[in-house]
Amino acid sequence: MHVFILDTRNYREFCAEHFDGRFLEHIPEIAFKYDGSVERTAHIIADHGFEVDWKLWEADYAKCGPCSPGSSCH
C-alpha cells in the first residue's frame, strides 16, 4: 500500500473511484503522533475489502498509548 500512495496520480484516481476522492496524504517529514490514526487507517482499508499487512501497520500503532488516563481515543 505504501508504494501505491507514493504513485500519487494513480492513487488519487483510485481514491476518486472507490472512496469519493478521500485519500491519505503521504507526508513523511512529520513525526508520528501515536494518536490512533495509523490503526484507524488500517481498519478503514480492511473494512473496504483490501488486504492489510497487519504486522507492518501494528509496528507503528502498537506504540500508541491512551490519549488521556483512563480513556482510549481509538
PDB file of C-alpha atoms in Angstrom:
ATOM      1  CA  MET A   1       0.000   0.000   0.000  1.00  0.00           C
ATOM      2  CA  HIS A   2       2.777   2.448   0.842  1.00  0.00           C
ATOM      3  CA  VAL A   3       4.288   2.213  -2.632  1.00  0.00           C
ATOM      4  CA  PHE A   4       0.866   2.846  -4.171  1.00  0.00           C
ATOM      5  CA  ILE A   5       0.414   6.021  -2.082  1.00  0.00           C
ATOM      6  CA  LEU A   6       3.718   7.289  -3.455  1.00  0.00           C
ATOM      7  CA  ASP A   7       2.329   6.918  -7.005  1.00  0.00           C
ATOM      8  CA  THR A   8       0.212   9.997  -6.351  1.00  0.00           C
ATOM      9  CA  ARG A   9      -1.584  10.375  -9.689  1.00  0.00           C
ATOM     10  CA  ASN A  10      -2.781   6.766  -9.815  1.00  0.00           C
ATOM     11  CA  TYR A  11      -3.508   6.745  -6.081  1.00  0.00           C
ATOM     12  CA  ARG A  12      -5.711   9.874  -6.368  1.00  0.00           C
ATOM     13  CA  GLU A  13      -7.599   8.374  -9.328  1.00  0.00           C
ATOM     14  CA  PHE A  14      -8.160   5.135  -7.389  1.00  0.00           C
ATOM     15  CA  CYS A  15      -9.445   7.046  -4.351  1.00  0.00           C
ATOM     16  CA  ALA A  16     -11.730   9.173  -6.520  1.00  0.00           C
ATOM     17  CA  GLU A  17     -13.290   5.993  -7.875  1.00  0.00           C
ATOM     18  CA  HIS A  18     -13.515   3.982  -4.655  1.00  0.00           C
ATOM     19  CA  PHE A  19     -13.604   6.479  -1.761  1.00  0.00           C
ATOM     20  CA  ASP A  20     -15.370   9.583  -3.118  1.00  0.00           C
ATOM     21  CA  GLY A  21     -11.997  11.292  -3.531  1.00  0.00           C
ATOM     22  CA  ARG A  22     -10.889  10.918   0.093  1.00  0.00           C
ATOM     23  CA  PHE A  23      -7.291   9.811   0.431  1.00  0.00           C
ATOM     24  CA  LEU A  24      -4.420   9.645   2.885  1.00  0.00           C
ATOM     25  CA  GLU A  25      -1.700  12.216   2.219  1.00  0.00           C
ATOM     26  CA  HIS A  26       1.855  10.949   2.387  1.00  0.00           C
ATOM     27  CA  ILE A  27       3.822  13.440   4.473  1.00  0.00           C
ATOM     28  CA  PRO A  28       6.995  11.674   5.651  1.00  0.00           C
ATOM     29  CA  GLU A  29       8.512  14.787   7.235  1.00  0.00           C
ATOM     30  CA  ILE A  30       6.071  14.854  10.158  1.00  0.00           C
ATOM     31  CA  ALA A  31       6.623  12.979  13.395  1.00  0.00           C
ATOM     32  CA  PHE A  32       4.268  10.170  14.355  1.00  0.00           C
ATOM     33  CA  LYS A  33       1.675  11.337  16.846  1.00  0.00           C
ATOM     34  CA  TYR A  34       0.651   7.865  18.041  1.00  0.00           C
ATOM     35  CA  ASP A  35      -2.879   9.222  18.309  1.00  0.00           C
ATOM     36  CA  GLY A  36      -4.653   6.176  16.905  1.00  0.00           C
ATOM     37  CA  SER A  37      -4.776   7.474  13.322  1.00  0.00           C
ATOM     38  CA  VAL A  38      -2.490   4.721  11.993  1.00  0.00           C
ATOM     39  CA  GLU A  39      -4.679   1.995  13.489  1.00  0.00           C
ATOM     40  CA  ARG A  40      -7.883   3.680  12.275  1.00  0.00           C
ATOM     41  CA  THR A  41      -6.443   3.936   8.756  1.00  0.00           C
ATOM     42  CA  ALA A  42      -5.544   0.225   8.690  1.00  0.00           C
ATOM     43  CA  HIS A  43      -9.073  -0.690   9.788  1.00  0.00           C
ATOM     44  CA  ILE A  44     -10.625   1.574   7.132  1.00  0.00           C
ATOM     45  CA  ILE A  45      -8.520  -0.149   4.482  1.00  0.00           C
ATOM     46  CA  ALA A  46      -9.605  -3.583   5.754  1.00  0.00           C
ATOM     47  CA  ASP A  47     -13.250  -2.505   6.067  1.00  0.00           C
ATOM     48  CA  HIS A  48     -13.238  -1.639   2.365  1.00  0.00           C
ATOM     49  CA  GLY A  49     -12.167  -5.168   1.464  1.00  0.00           C
ATOM     50  CA  PHE A  50      -8.466  -4.656   0.948  1.00  0.00           C
ATOM     51  CA  GLU A  51      -5.806  -6.899   2.431  1.00  0.00           C
ATOM     52  CA  VAL A  52      -3.855  -5.317   5.267  1.00  0.00           C
ATOM     53  CA  ASP A  53      -0.337  -6.357   6.269  1.00  0.00           C
ATOM     54  CA  TRP A  54      -1.143  -6.134   9.973  1.00  0.00           C
ATOM     55  CA  LYS A  55       2.440  -6.711  11.158  1.00  0.00           C
ATOM     56  CA  LEU A  56       3.563  -3.690   9.151  1.00  0.00           C
ATOM     57  CA  TRP A  57       0.782  -1.407  10.423  1.00  0.00           C
ATOM     58  CA  GLU A  58       0.957  -2.668  14.026  1.00  0.00           C
ATOM     59  CA  ALA A  59       4.638  -1.761  14.189  1.00  0.00           C
ATOM     60  CA  ASP A  60       3.561   1.899  14.253  1.00  0.00           C
ATOM     61  CA  TYR A  61       0.289   1.846  16.123  1.00  0.00           C
ATOM     62  CA  ALA A  62       1.473  -0.554  18.843  1.00  0.00           C
ATOM     63  CA  LYS A  63       3.469   2.327  20.339  1.00  0.00           C
ATOM     64  CA  CYS A  64       0.298   4.315  20.846  1.00  0.00           C
ATOM     65  CA  GLY A  65      -0.872   4.810  24.396  1.00  0.00           C
ATOM     66  CA  PRO A  66      -4.187   6.106  25.718  1.00  0.00           C
ATOM     67  CA  CYS A  67      -4.977   9.694  24.842  1.00  0.00           C
ATOM     68  CA  SER A  68      -5.588  10.553  28.474  1.00  0.00           C
ATOM     69  CA  PRO A  69      -5.510   8.467  31.634  1.00  0.00           C
ATOM     70  CA  GLY A  70      -8.391   6.017  31.715  1.00  0.00           C
ATOM     71  CA  SER A  71      -9.586   6.663  28.152  1.00  0.00           C
ATOM     72  CA  SER A  72      -8.931   5.498  24.627  1.00  0.00           C
ATOM     73  CA  CYS A  73      -9.293   7.679  21.543  1.00  0.00           C
ATOM     74  CA  HIS A  74      -9.191   4.742  19.131  1.00  0.00           C
TER      75      HIS A  74
END
